[in-house]
Short mmCIF file of C-alpha atoms and ligand atoms in Angstrom, two decimals:
data_model
loop_
_atom_site.label_atom_id
_atom_site.label_comp_id
_atom_site.label_asym_id
_atom_site.label_seq_id
_atom_site.Cartn_x
_atom_site.Cartn_y
_atom_site.Cartn_z
CA MET A 1 8.95 30.94 -14.98
CA VAL A 2 9.26 29.72 -11.43
CA MET A 3 10.63 26.42 -12.70
CA SER A 4 13.12 28.19 -14.95
CA ARG A 5 14.25 30.33 -12.02
CA LEU A 6 14.80 27.20 -9.97
CA ILE A 7 16.86 25.69 -12.76
CA ILE A 8 18.92 28.89 -12.92
CA VAL A 9 19.45 28.76 -9.15
CA LEU A 10 20.55 25.13 -9.41
CA VAL A 11 22.87 25.83 -12.35
CA ASN A 12 24.34 28.81 -10.49
CA PHE A 13 24.90 26.68 -7.42
CA LEU A 14 26.60 23.91 -9.39
CA SER A 15 28.66 26.35 -11.43
CA THR A 16 29.91 28.04 -8.26
CA ILE A 17 31.10 24.69 -6.97
CA LEU A 18 32.37 23.27 -10.23
CA LEU A 19 33.38 26.29 -12.29
CA PRO A 20 34.47 29.13 -10.05
CA GLY A 21 34.19 32.45 -11.87
CA LYS A 22 31.96 31.11 -14.64
CA GLY A 23 28.25 30.87 -15.36
CA LYS A 24 27.25 33.63 -12.97
CA SER A 25 25.52 35.96 -15.39
CA ASP A 26 22.05 35.10 -14.08
CA LEU A 27 22.76 35.77 -10.44
CA PRO A 28 20.10 38.10 -9.02
CA ASN A 29 20.82 41.49 -7.56
CA PHE A 30 19.58 42.10 -4.02
CA VAL A 31 18.04 45.28 -2.66
CA ILE A 32 16.98 45.58 0.99
CA ILE A 33 15.00 48.70 1.79
CA PHE A 34 15.13 48.85 5.56
CA CYS A 35 13.04 51.47 7.36
CA ASP A 36 13.70 52.54 10.94
CA ASP A 37 10.87 52.16 13.48
CA LEU A 38 8.20 51.71 10.80
CA GLY A 39 5.38 49.80 12.48
CA TYR A 40 3.28 46.88 11.28
CA GLY A 41 0.31 49.18 10.71
CA ASP A 42 2.05 52.08 8.96
CA ILE A 43 1.71 51.05 5.30
CA GLY A 44 -1.45 51.34 3.22
CA VAL A 45 -1.52 47.67 2.24
CA TYR A 46 -1.03 46.72 5.91
CA GLY A 47 -4.12 48.70 6.85
CA HIS A 48 -3.14 52.29 7.57
CA PRO A 49 -6.15 54.49 6.77
CA THR A 50 -4.41 57.85 6.27
CA ILE A 51 -0.84 57.18 5.12
CA ARG A 52 -0.62 56.87 1.33
CA THR A 53 1.99 54.34 0.13
CA PRO A 54 1.07 53.50 -3.47
CA ASN A 55 4.56 52.31 -4.40
CA VAL A 56 5.00 49.84 -1.55
CA ASP A 57 1.37 48.75 -2.02
CA ARG A 58 2.05 48.02 -5.69
CA LEU A 59 5.09 45.90 -4.79
CA ALA A 60 2.89 43.97 -2.37
CA PHE A 61 0.20 43.36 -5.00
CA GLU A 62 2.76 42.31 -7.62
CA GLY A 63 4.92 40.37 -5.17
CA GLN A 64 4.63 38.74 -1.77
CA LYS A 65 3.16 40.46 1.24
CA TRP A 66 4.43 38.67 4.34
CA THR A 67 2.21 38.87 7.40
CA SER A 68 4.50 37.13 9.93
CA PHE A 69 7.91 38.64 9.29
CA TYR A 70 10.14 39.40 12.26
CA ASN A 71 13.36 40.99 13.41
CA ALA A 72 16.13 39.58 15.57
CA ALA A 73 15.41 42.25 18.21
CA SER A 74 12.97 45.08 18.81
CA VAL A 75 15.64 47.80 18.94
CA SER A 76 18.04 49.01 16.29
CA THR A 77 21.57 47.75 16.93
CA PRO A 78 20.86 44.08 17.68
CA SER A 79 18.20 44.01 14.95
CA ARG A 80 20.76 45.22 12.37
CA ALA A 81 23.44 42.85 13.63
CA GLY A 82 20.96 40.00 13.14
CA LEU A 83 20.10 41.02 9.59
CA LEU A 84 23.72 41.55 8.58
CA THR A 85 25.04 38.27 10.01
CA GLY A 86 22.09 35.86 9.79
CA ARG A 87 22.69 35.14 13.48
CA LEU A 88 21.02 36.10 16.72
CA PRO A 89 22.81 39.14 18.16
CA VAL A 90 23.56 37.22 21.35
CA ARG A 91 26.08 35.21 19.28
CA SER A 92 28.04 38.30 18.19
CA GLY A 93 27.83 40.21 21.48
CA MET A 94 25.73 42.92 19.81
CA CYS A 95 23.01 43.07 22.48
CA ASN A 96 23.03 44.14 26.09
CA ASP A 97 20.56 44.19 28.98
CA THR A 98 21.09 47.84 29.94
CA ILE A 99 22.85 49.57 27.02
CA ARG A 100 20.38 48.49 24.41
CA VAL A 101 21.91 50.14 21.32
CA SER A 102 25.24 51.46 20.09
CA THR A 103 25.81 55.13 21.04
CA PRO A 104 28.32 57.85 20.13
CA ASN A 105 30.27 56.69 23.22
CA SER A 106 30.44 53.05 22.15
CA LEU A 107 33.87 51.50 21.80
CA GLY A 108 32.60 48.17 20.51
CA GLY A 109 30.95 47.07 17.30
CA LEU A 110 30.32 44.14 15.00
CA PRO A 111 33.37 41.90 15.54
CA GLN A 112 35.65 41.25 12.57
CA SER A 113 35.09 37.53 13.08
CA GLU A 114 31.47 37.94 12.00
CA ILE A 115 30.61 37.45 8.31
CA THR A 116 28.18 40.04 6.93
CA ILE A 117 25.85 39.47 3.98
CA ALA A 118 28.12 41.78 1.97
CA GLU A 119 31.20 39.67 2.78
CA GLN A 120 29.30 36.51 1.93
CA LEU A 121 28.06 37.86 -1.41
CA SER A 122 31.52 39.16 -2.32
CA LYS A 123 32.52 35.48 -2.65
CA ALA A 124 30.43 35.45 -5.85
CA GLY A 125 31.75 38.81 -7.03
CA TYR A 126 28.94 41.03 -5.78
CA ILE A 127 29.51 44.77 -5.30
CA SER A 128 27.79 46.02 -2.14
CA ALA A 129 26.63 49.39 -0.85
CA CYS A 130 25.35 50.43 2.54
CA ILE A 131 23.39 53.63 2.12
CA GLY A 132 21.77 55.00 5.26
CA LYS A 133 21.94 54.14 8.93
CA TRP A 134 24.65 51.71 10.03
CA HIS A 135 24.48 51.54 13.86
CA VAL A 136 26.61 48.47 14.55
CA GLY A 137 29.75 50.37 15.60
CA HIS A 138 30.97 53.80 14.47
CA LEU A 139 34.72 53.47 15.00
CA PRO A 140 36.58 52.99 11.69
CA GLN A 141 37.23 49.28 12.19
CA PHE A 142 33.48 48.64 12.55
CA LEU A 143 32.23 50.77 9.65
CA PRO A 144 30.73 49.28 6.45
CA LEU A 145 33.95 49.49 4.42
CA ASN A 146 35.54 47.14 6.96
CA ASN A 147 32.55 44.83 6.86
CA GLY A 148 32.45 43.80 3.22
CA PHE A 149 30.73 46.86 1.73
CA ASP A 150 32.38 48.62 -1.19
CA TYR A 151 30.49 51.85 -0.66
CA PHE A 152 29.00 53.68 2.33
CA GLU A 153 27.06 56.89 2.54
CA GLY A 154 25.01 57.52 5.64
CA LEU A 155 24.92 57.92 9.39
CA PRO A 156 27.10 55.88 11.75
CA TYR A 157 24.42 55.70 14.46
CA ALA A 158 20.89 56.83 15.38
CA ASN A 159 19.74 60.32 14.43
CA GLY A 160 18.44 61.32 17.89
CA GLY A 161 19.05 60.32 21.51
CA MET A 162 22.58 61.04 22.68
CA THR A 163 23.36 63.23 19.66
CA ARG A 164 20.93 65.87 20.98
CA LYS A 165 22.59 69.14 22.03
CA VAL A 166 21.45 72.65 22.79
CA VAL A 167 23.55 75.24 20.98
CA ASN A 168 22.70 78.93 21.44
CA GLY A 169 19.31 77.95 22.79
CA LYS A 170 18.56 75.79 19.75
CA VAL A 171 18.24 72.00 19.75
CA ILE A 172 20.52 70.29 17.26
CA PHE A 173 21.34 66.66 16.60
CA ASP A 174 25.09 66.47 16.33
CA ILE A 175 25.44 63.64 13.87
CA PRO A 176 27.67 63.39 10.83
CA LEU A 177 26.78 62.28 7.33
CA MET A 178 29.62 60.05 6.20
CA ARG A 179 30.88 58.93 2.83
CA GLY A 180 33.26 56.01 3.14
CA ASN A 181 35.16 56.66 6.37
CA GLU A 182 34.96 60.47 6.11
CA GLU A 183 32.49 62.92 7.58
CA ILE A 184 31.06 65.11 4.83
CA GLU A 185 28.54 67.15 6.82
CA ARG A 186 28.10 67.74 10.57
CA PRO A 187 25.48 68.11 11.82
CA VAL A 188 23.69 66.67 8.82
CA ASP A 189 20.55 68.45 7.66
CA GLN A 190 18.10 65.63 8.40
CA SER A 191 15.43 67.01 6.10
CA THR A 192 17.70 66.02 3.18
CA LEU A 193 18.37 62.43 4.25
CA THR A 194 15.66 60.44 2.49
CA LYS A 195 16.27 62.31 -0.75
CA ARG A 196 20.07 62.06 -0.54
CA TYR A 197 19.99 58.36 0.29
CA THR A 198 17.70 57.85 -2.68
CA GLU A 199 19.99 59.76 -5.02
CA ALA A 200 23.01 57.80 -3.78
CA ALA A 201 21.08 54.53 -4.22
CA LEU A 202 20.01 55.39 -7.78
CA LYS A 203 23.59 56.28 -8.68
CA PHE A 204 24.91 53.05 -7.18
CA ILE A 205 22.34 50.98 -9.11
CA GLU A 206 23.13 52.78 -12.35
CA GLN A 207 26.88 52.36 -11.93
CA ASN A 208 26.54 48.68 -11.09
CA ALA A 209 23.82 47.60 -13.51
CA GLY A 210 26.45 45.48 -15.28
CA ASN A 211 27.62 43.83 -12.04
CA HIS A 212 25.86 41.66 -9.50
CA PHE A 213 25.06 44.06 -6.71
CA PHE A 214 23.69 44.17 -3.18
CA LEU A 215 22.14 47.43 -2.03
CA TYR A 216 21.39 47.80 1.67
CA LEU A 217 19.32 50.98 1.78
CA ALA A 218 18.75 51.58 5.49
CA HIS A 219 16.60 54.67 5.82
CA THR A 220 17.06 56.85 8.90
CA MET A 221 13.35 57.64 8.85
CA PRO A 222 10.75 57.36 10.31
CA HIS A 223 12.89 57.31 13.48
CA VAL A 224 12.55 60.48 15.57
CA PRO A 225 13.55 63.29 15.15
CA LEU A 226 11.31 63.16 12.10
CA SER A 227 12.26 65.18 9.06
CA ARG A 228 11.28 65.34 5.42
CA SER A 229 12.24 67.38 2.39
CA HIS A 230 10.43 70.48 1.21
CA ASP A 231 8.42 68.49 -1.36
CA PHE A 232 6.81 66.39 1.37
CA VAL A 233 5.81 69.07 3.85
CA ASP A 234 2.14 68.66 4.78
CA VAL A 235 1.35 66.12 2.08
CA SER A 236 -0.13 63.51 4.44
CA LEU A 237 -3.36 63.39 6.40
CA ARG A 238 -1.35 61.63 9.12
CA GLY A 239 0.77 64.75 9.81
CA LEU A 240 4.56 64.85 10.05
CA TYR A 241 4.91 61.08 10.60
CA GLY A 242 2.78 60.45 7.50
CA ASP A 243 4.80 62.94 5.44
CA VAL A 244 7.99 61.10 6.36
CA VAL A 245 6.59 57.67 5.45
CA GLU A 246 5.18 59.02 2.18
CA GLU A 247 8.62 60.32 1.25
CA ILE A 248 10.05 56.85 1.85
CA ASP A 249 7.31 55.47 -0.39
CA TRP A 250 8.34 57.97 -3.06
CA SER A 251 11.90 56.70 -2.67
CA VAL A 252 10.72 53.11 -3.21
CA GLY A 253 9.02 54.23 -6.43
CA GLU A 254 12.26 55.84 -7.65
CA ILE A 255 14.29 52.68 -6.98
CA ILE A 256 11.78 50.51 -8.88
CA LYS A 257 11.64 52.98 -11.75
CA LYS A 258 15.44 52.91 -12.02
CA LEU A 259 15.54 49.10 -12.06
CA LYS A 260 12.93 49.09 -14.84
CA ASP A 261 14.65 51.84 -16.84
CA LEU A 262 17.85 49.82 -16.75
CA GLY A 263 15.95 46.63 -17.68
CA ILE A 264 17.24 44.72 -14.64
CA GLU A 265 14.04 44.44 -12.61
CA LYS A 266 13.54 40.78 -13.53
CA ASN A 267 16.97 40.06 -12.19
CA THR A 268 16.59 41.90 -8.90
CA LEU A 269 15.00 40.76 -5.65
CA VAL A 270 13.71 43.75 -3.66
CA VAL A 271 12.81 43.36 0.01
CA PHE A 272 11.04 46.19 1.82
CA THR A 273 10.87 45.96 5.61
CA SER A 274 11.69 47.67 8.95
CA ASP A 275 14.20 47.19 11.79
CA ASN A 276 11.64 47.02 14.62
CA GLY A 277 8.18 48.16 15.60
CA PRO A 278 6.92 51.70 16.14
CA TRP A 279 8.14 53.97 18.92
CA LEU A 280 4.81 54.52 20.61
CA THR A 281 6.24 56.60 23.45
CA GLN A 282 6.82 59.32 20.83
CA LYS A 283 3.03 59.62 20.55
CA LEU A 284 2.07 61.39 17.30
CA ASN A 285 5.69 61.21 16.12
CA GLY A 286 5.70 57.43 16.51
CA GLY A 287 4.02 54.93 14.21
CA SER A 288 1.44 52.19 14.67
CA SER A 289 1.55 48.46 15.40
CA GLY A 290 -1.84 48.11 13.71
CA ILE A 291 -3.71 45.09 15.03
CA LEU A 292 -0.70 43.92 17.04
CA SER A 293 0.06 44.50 20.73
CA GLY A 294 3.30 46.06 21.82
CA GLU A 295 5.88 48.37 20.31
CA LYS A 296 9.54 49.01 19.69
CA GLY A 297 11.54 47.85 22.69
CA ASP A 298 9.24 45.12 24.01
CA THR A 299 8.69 41.46 23.15
CA TYR A 300 5.05 41.56 22.08
CA GLU A 301 4.33 41.12 18.39
CA GLY A 302 4.30 44.87 17.64
CA GLY A 303 7.94 45.16 18.71
CA PHE A 304 9.25 42.39 16.45
CA ARG A 305 6.76 41.88 13.62
CA VAL A 306 7.06 44.34 10.74
CA PRO A 307 5.72 44.92 7.24
CA ALA A 308 7.72 42.89 4.70
CA VAL A 309 7.27 42.85 0.95
CA PHE A 310 9.29 40.68 -1.45
CA TRP A 311 9.23 41.73 -5.11
CA TRP A 312 10.95 40.04 -8.04
CA PRO A 313 8.91 40.21 -11.24
CA GLY A 314 8.94 37.02 -13.28
CA THR A 315 10.04 34.92 -10.31
CA ILE A 316 7.80 35.88 -7.41
CA GLU A 317 4.11 35.28 -8.05
CA PRO A 318 1.66 37.65 -6.31
CA ASP A 319 0.71 36.13 -2.96
CA VAL A 320 0.14 36.76 0.73
CA ILE A 321 2.61 34.72 2.76
CA MET A 322 1.64 33.74 6.29
CA ASP A 323 4.69 31.55 6.94
CA ALA A 324 7.09 32.95 9.52
CA GLY A 325 10.23 34.66 8.27
CA THR A 326 12.86 36.94 9.80
CA THR A 327 15.50 39.39 8.65
CA MET A 328 18.11 36.81 9.74
CA ASP A 329 16.75 34.55 6.99
CA LEU A 330 17.92 36.95 4.27
CA PHE A 331 21.57 35.85 4.71
CA PRO A 332 20.97 32.15 3.91
CA THR A 333 18.27 32.98 1.35
CA PHE A 334 20.54 35.29 -0.63
CA SER A 335 23.36 32.76 -0.28
CA VAL A 336 21.22 30.03 -1.87
CA LEU A 337 19.97 32.33 -4.65
CA ALA A 338 23.54 33.42 -5.40
CA GLY A 339 24.85 29.84 -5.21
CA ILE A 340 27.23 30.52 -2.33
CA PRO A 341 27.62 27.75 0.26
CA MET A 342 26.93 28.76 3.87
CA PRO A 343 29.97 29.00 6.15
CA LYS A 344 30.26 25.78 8.16
CA ASP A 345 32.24 27.09 11.11
CA ARG A 346 29.42 28.74 13.07
CA ILE A 347 25.79 28.48 14.07
CA TYR A 348 23.26 30.27 11.86
CA ASP A 349 19.82 31.27 13.08
CA GLY A 350 18.50 32.17 9.63
CA TYR A 351 16.49 29.82 7.40
CA ASP A 352 16.56 29.65 3.63
CA LEU A 353 13.31 31.20 2.35
CA SER A 354 14.10 30.68 -1.35
CA LYS A 355 11.45 27.96 -1.76
CA VAL A 356 8.76 30.31 -0.48
CA ILE A 357 10.02 33.07 -2.75
CA CYS A 358 10.05 30.75 -5.77
CA GLY A 359 6.64 29.30 -4.85
CA THR A 360 7.87 25.74 -4.46
CA GLY A 361 7.71 25.16 -0.71
CA LYS A 362 7.19 26.38 2.80
CA SER A 363 9.45 28.41 5.04
CA GLY A 364 11.65 26.13 7.10
CA ARG A 365 11.11 28.45 10.03
CA ASP A 366 8.79 27.24 12.77
CA ILE A 367 10.36 29.03 15.73
CA VAL A 368 10.92 32.70 16.54
CA TYR A 369 12.92 33.89 19.57
CA TYR A 370 12.05 37.19 21.18
CA TYR A 371 15.16 38.40 22.91
CA ARG A 372 15.35 41.42 25.14
CA GLY A 373 19.06 42.13 25.44
CA THR A 374 20.80 38.83 26.11
CA ARG A 375 17.72 37.04 27.48
CA VAL A 376 14.89 35.14 25.80
CA PHE A 377 11.61 36.70 26.95
CA ALA A 378 9.28 34.79 24.61
CA ILE A 379 9.24 32.06 21.97
CA ARG A 380 6.86 31.40 19.09
CA LYS A 381 6.50 27.84 17.86
CA GLY A 382 4.01 27.29 15.08
CA ALA A 383 0.84 29.18 16.00
CA TYR A 384 1.70 29.44 19.69
CA LYS A 385 3.71 32.05 21.54
CA ALA A 386 4.80 31.71 25.16
CA HIS A 387 5.92 34.74 27.17
CA PHE A 388 8.27 33.72 30.00
CA VAL A 389 9.00 37.32 30.97
CA THR A 390 7.34 40.61 30.03
CA LYS A 391 8.45 44.18 30.60
CA SER A 392 7.32 47.58 29.34
CA ALA A 393 9.29 48.83 26.37
CA TYR A 394 10.73 51.91 28.06
CA GLY A 395 10.76 53.82 31.29
CA ARG A 396 9.13 51.39 33.72
CA ASP A 397 10.79 48.91 36.02
CA ASP A 398 7.96 46.41 35.76
CA GLU A 399 9.65 43.20 34.66
CA LYS A 400 7.42 40.25 35.40
CA LYS A 401 8.23 36.53 35.26
CA HIS A 402 5.35 34.28 34.25
CA ASP A 403 5.09 30.73 35.57
CA PRO A 404 3.36 29.20 33.78
CA PRO A 405 4.21 31.44 30.83
CA LEU A 406 1.47 33.47 29.14
CA LEU A 407 0.34 31.57 26.07
CA PHE A 408 -1.32 33.01 22.98
CA ASN A 409 -2.41 31.48 19.69
CA LEU A 410 -1.12 34.00 17.15
CA GLU A 411 -3.29 32.61 14.37
CA THR A 412 -6.65 32.98 16.12
CA ASP A 413 -5.49 35.80 18.40
CA PRO A 414 -2.80 37.87 16.62
CA SER A 415 -3.31 40.74 19.09
CA GLU A 416 -2.18 38.55 22.06
CA LYS A 417 -5.28 39.32 24.10
CA TYR A 418 -6.42 35.94 25.42
CA ASP A 419 -4.08 33.87 27.59
CA ILE A 420 -4.79 30.18 27.01
CA ALA A 421 -1.96 28.73 29.13
CA SER A 422 -4.31 26.73 31.37
CA GLN A 423 -5.80 24.91 28.37
CA HIS A 424 -2.48 23.85 26.81
CA PRO A 425 0.07 22.58 29.34
CA ASP A 426 1.44 20.26 26.62
CA VAL A 427 2.22 23.22 24.34
CA ILE A 428 3.97 25.02 27.19
CA GLU A 429 6.03 21.94 27.96
CA ASP A 430 7.00 21.70 24.29
CA ILE A 431 8.06 25.37 24.09
CA GLU A 432 9.97 25.12 27.38
CA LYS A 433 11.97 22.28 25.81
CA VAL A 434 12.68 24.51 22.78
CA LEU A 435 14.07 27.14 25.17
CA GLU A 436 16.17 24.61 27.04
CA ASP A 437 17.68 23.24 23.80
CA HIS A 438 18.23 26.73 22.39
CA LEU A 439 20.12 27.93 25.47
CA LYS A 440 22.53 25.01 25.04
CA THR A 441 23.59 26.42 21.65
CA LEU A 442 24.84 29.70 23.18
CA THR A 443 28.47 30.25 24.07
CA PRO A 444 29.78 33.26 26.01
CA VAL A 445 31.17 36.07 23.85
CA GLU A 446 32.56 39.50 24.61
CA ASN A 447 29.70 41.98 24.98
CA GLN A 448 30.26 44.73 22.43
CA LEU A 449 27.67 47.20 23.71
CA ALA A 450 29.11 47.12 27.24
CA LYS A 451 32.32 48.65 25.88
CA THR A 452 31.79 52.41 26.13
CA GLN A 453 33.77 55.51 26.96
CA ARG A 454 33.48 56.76 30.48
CA VAL A 455 31.13 59.70 30.18
CA SER A 456 31.51 62.60 32.59
CA ILE A 457 28.16 63.79 33.81
CA VAL A 458 27.78 67.57 33.81
CA ARG A 459 25.34 68.64 36.50
MG1 MG B 501 14.69 51.23 14.84
#
């Protein structure tokens, strides 16, 4: 089966080059289920003792459970820009050292010059939907319909933070639900979001079962303010946070059921993952990094490393994958599987993971960069990770430069507890060279997150 899939991939690739518009019937569909702030330890199969996630667990048992899967950043906007473009956000200007994410006052967004996964897949005739949180620019020119997606239903930015308002003594989150470029509800009732996204996703799948499709289902949950539908109130031993994650798990089950009902599950690659680690400062309303140190917003493993399950019955054999992968790798991986050549006019930071998925080889990725804003704070190479700079995720001005860098072996010490820098000067020298070479690949670009409206402060 794996061999036959490889042959199909090869035939698709050749037919795209030689016979444009022909021989594409076996192209896989792609579904990315992207949670928001779901931590490494928040899923049953990743070790959570009191959150029940039977649907995601089943995908992990039937497919690949990745244990070293990362994001391009440990906060939302740059993480999403990385996934969508296959490039580090520093290359698109979608990260900033003080304004860390896009806000309702942002005037910038993902530049038109960037190529999103949806734009790339459209070259092979794919129909694409973004359902859920966008957060890479809310002005019309930056919205999904202007970035290669054929359909959008969701929120333009985060569901909390600067959308918080007090109206008649009541806290509300003034955020619109959008369909296409129009607002359809403001403020959106957040308890309906997971269910509505799921319904929209099921409808999109059903309507496009005869096409090649790409569904980017970017859940708003479990990002605070947490909310779940009536059916999921008090279902979890883990409280509100657990209820919210269990509703997402229900949603995963519905998506899989729909693919099976339509008989297209063997032609669909499903990836379940998260945009960054858990928001620990939210205490009980934040998730868990499990065995990992750190959290959303910092450059320890818990900020960047997330649960990731790849499921594609008939092609993916059940396995636990310990190779490194990142969300930026999805762009080149999908491109290879859909037989679309990579653009040659820009630097890509993603690696093709198709050999790992098809069980025929290793991930090409040996290096992971941990950016905070526009700066590299840490680098992983192989088993080793060097921290050049560390800083608390939020609220503390405690940035610290390390010379020599802190050094951890992530294989023997995944929790980053034991600094072994003094024993491995050669490894540090090697990683310092990686940093030096990497910095040479960067060119200055306009910073998109720095472009914001002047906000008058009411005292
Ligand atoms: Mg997030």
